Tab-separated table of C-alpha atoms in Angstrom:
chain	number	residue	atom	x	y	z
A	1436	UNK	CA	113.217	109.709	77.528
A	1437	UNK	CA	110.089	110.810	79.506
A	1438	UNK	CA	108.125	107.733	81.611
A	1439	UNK	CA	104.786	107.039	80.385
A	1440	UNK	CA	101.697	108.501	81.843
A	1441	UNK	CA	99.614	106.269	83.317
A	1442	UNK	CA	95.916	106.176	82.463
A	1443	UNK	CA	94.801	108.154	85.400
A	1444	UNK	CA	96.973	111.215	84.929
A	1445	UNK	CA	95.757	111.001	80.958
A	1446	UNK	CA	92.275	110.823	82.139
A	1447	UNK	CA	93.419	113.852	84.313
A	1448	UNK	CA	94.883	115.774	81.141
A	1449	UNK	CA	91.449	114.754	79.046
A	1450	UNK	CA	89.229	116.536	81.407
A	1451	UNK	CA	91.266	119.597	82.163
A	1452	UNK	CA	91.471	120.395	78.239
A	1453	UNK	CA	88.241	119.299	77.600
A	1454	UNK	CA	85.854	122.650	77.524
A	1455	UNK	CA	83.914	121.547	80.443
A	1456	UNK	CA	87.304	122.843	82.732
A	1457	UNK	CA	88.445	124.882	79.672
A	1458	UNK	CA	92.201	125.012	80.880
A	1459	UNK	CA	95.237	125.432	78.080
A	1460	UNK	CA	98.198	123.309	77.311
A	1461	UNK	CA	100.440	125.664	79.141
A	1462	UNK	CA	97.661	125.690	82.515
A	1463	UNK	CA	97.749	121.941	82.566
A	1464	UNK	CA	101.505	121.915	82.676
A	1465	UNK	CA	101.984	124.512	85.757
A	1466	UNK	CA	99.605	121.932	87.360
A	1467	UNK	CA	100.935	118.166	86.499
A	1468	UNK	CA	104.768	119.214	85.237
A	1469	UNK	CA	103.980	117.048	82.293
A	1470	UNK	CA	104.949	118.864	78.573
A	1471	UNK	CA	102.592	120.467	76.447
A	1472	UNK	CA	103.397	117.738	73.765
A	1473	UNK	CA	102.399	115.164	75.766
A	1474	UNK	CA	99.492	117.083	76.961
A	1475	UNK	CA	98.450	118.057	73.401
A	1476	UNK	CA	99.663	114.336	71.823
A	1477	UNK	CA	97.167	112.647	74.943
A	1478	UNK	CA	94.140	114.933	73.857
A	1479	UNK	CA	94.689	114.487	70.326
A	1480	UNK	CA	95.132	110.691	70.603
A	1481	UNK	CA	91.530	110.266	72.546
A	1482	UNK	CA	89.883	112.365	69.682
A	1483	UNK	CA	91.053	110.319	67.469
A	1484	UNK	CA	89.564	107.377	69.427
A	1485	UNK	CA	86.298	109.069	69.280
A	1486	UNK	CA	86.395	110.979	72.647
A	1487	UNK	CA	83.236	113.560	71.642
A	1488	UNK	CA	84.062	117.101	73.485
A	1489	UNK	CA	80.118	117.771	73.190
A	1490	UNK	CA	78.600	114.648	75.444
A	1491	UNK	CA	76.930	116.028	78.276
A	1492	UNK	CA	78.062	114.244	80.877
A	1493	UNK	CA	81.719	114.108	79.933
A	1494	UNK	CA	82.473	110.340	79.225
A	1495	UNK	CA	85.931	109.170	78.737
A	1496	UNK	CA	86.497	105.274	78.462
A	1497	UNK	CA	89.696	103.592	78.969
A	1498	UNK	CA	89.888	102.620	75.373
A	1499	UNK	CA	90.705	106.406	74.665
A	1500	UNK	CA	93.527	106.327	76.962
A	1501	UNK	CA	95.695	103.036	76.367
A	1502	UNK	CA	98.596	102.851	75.193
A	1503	UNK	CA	98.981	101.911	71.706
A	1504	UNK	CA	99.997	98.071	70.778
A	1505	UNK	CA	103.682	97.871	69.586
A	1506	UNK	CA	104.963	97.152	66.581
A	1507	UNK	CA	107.652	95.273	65.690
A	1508	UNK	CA	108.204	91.235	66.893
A	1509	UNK	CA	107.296	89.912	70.216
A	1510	UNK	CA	110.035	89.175	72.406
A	1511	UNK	CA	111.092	85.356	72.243
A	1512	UNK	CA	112.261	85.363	75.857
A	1513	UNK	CA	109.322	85.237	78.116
A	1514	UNK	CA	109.516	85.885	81.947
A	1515	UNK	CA	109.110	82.263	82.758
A	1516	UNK	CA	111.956	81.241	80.568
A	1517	UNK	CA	114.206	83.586	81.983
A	1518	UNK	CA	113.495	83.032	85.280
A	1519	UNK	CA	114.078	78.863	84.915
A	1520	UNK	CA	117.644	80.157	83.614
A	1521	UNK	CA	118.040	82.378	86.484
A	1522	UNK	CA	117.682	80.134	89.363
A	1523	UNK	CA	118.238	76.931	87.834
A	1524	UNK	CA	121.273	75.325	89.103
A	1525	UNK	CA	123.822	73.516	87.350
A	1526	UNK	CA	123.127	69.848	85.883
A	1527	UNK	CA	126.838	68.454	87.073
A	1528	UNK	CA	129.566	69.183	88.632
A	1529	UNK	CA	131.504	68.625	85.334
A	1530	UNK	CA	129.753	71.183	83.539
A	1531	UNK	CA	128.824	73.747	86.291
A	1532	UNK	CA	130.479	77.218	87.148
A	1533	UNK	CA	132.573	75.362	90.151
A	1534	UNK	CA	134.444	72.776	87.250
A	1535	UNK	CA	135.206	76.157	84.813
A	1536	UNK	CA	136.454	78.374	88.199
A	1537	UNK	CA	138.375	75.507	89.092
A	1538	UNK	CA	139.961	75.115	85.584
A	1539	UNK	CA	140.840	78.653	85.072
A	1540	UNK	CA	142.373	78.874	88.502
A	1541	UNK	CA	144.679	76.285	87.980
A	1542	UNK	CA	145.478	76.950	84.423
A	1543	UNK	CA	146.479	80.644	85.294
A	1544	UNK	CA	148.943	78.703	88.626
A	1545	UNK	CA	150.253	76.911	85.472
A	1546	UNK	CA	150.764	80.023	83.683
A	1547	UNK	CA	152.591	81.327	86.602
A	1548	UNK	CA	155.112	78.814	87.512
A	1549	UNK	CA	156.313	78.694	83.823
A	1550	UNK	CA	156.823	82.438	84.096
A	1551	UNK	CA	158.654	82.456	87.080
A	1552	UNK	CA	161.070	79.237	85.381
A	1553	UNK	CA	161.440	81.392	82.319
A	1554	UNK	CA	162.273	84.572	84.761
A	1555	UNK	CA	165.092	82.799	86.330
A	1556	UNK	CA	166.418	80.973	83.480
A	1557	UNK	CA	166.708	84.614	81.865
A	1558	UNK	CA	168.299	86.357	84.790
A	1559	UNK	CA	171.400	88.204	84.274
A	1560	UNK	CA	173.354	88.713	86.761
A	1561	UNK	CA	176.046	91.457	86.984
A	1562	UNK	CA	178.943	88.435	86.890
A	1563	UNK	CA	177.624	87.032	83.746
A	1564	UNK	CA	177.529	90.011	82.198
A	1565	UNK	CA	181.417	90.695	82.701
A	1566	UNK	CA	181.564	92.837	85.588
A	1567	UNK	CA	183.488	92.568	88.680
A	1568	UNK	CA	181.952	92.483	91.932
């Protein structure tokens, strides 16, 4: 997906379409690399917003170029909140990340000693097996 513009390279694309510069679509995009859907989606957007092509000076207000509010619900996590979860540290020992790497570390030791024991008590050895050595 394409960044967005930002409001100075749309005011750029407003102007250089508008018939004061006169330039085309396809002009605008050998000069500022951005598509000619954008280019033609940007104009079309601030004529919508009541940019007038006719006002002598040429007048374009930010209100023509912002973006457009998004739909959909706000995000529950704000920056503050996330932040507070970032960097705040632990309440206790007992229920920090030190008490759950400490657990897990000696439950996998556990795991390992019973399956070394259950290695050797199922060890064959040639002898047991009926061979001669």
């Amino acid at each position: 997906m394409a960044p967005n513009t930002d409001i100075s390279t749309r005011a750029l694309i407003i102007t250089l379409k508008s018939p004061v510069v006169g330039l085309t679509s396809a002009d605008i995009f050998a000069t500022t690399g951005i598509s000619i859907s954008t280019i033609n989606r940007i104009y079309g957007r601030a004529i919508g917003r009541e940019f007038d092509l006719n006002i002598r000076p040429l007048v374009i207000k930010d209100e023509w170029l912002e973006d457009a509010s998004r739909s959909g619900r706000p995000r529950k996590q704000t920056p503050e909140a996330t932040e507070k979860v970032v960097t705040k540290p632990p309440a206790s020992s007992q229920g920090g990340f030190g008490y759950l790497s400490y657990h897990n570390l000696e439950d996998s030791q556990k795991r390992r000693v019973q399956q070394d024991k259950t290695n050797e008590e199922t060890w064959v050895d040639e002898e047991d097996e009926g061979g001669t050595t």
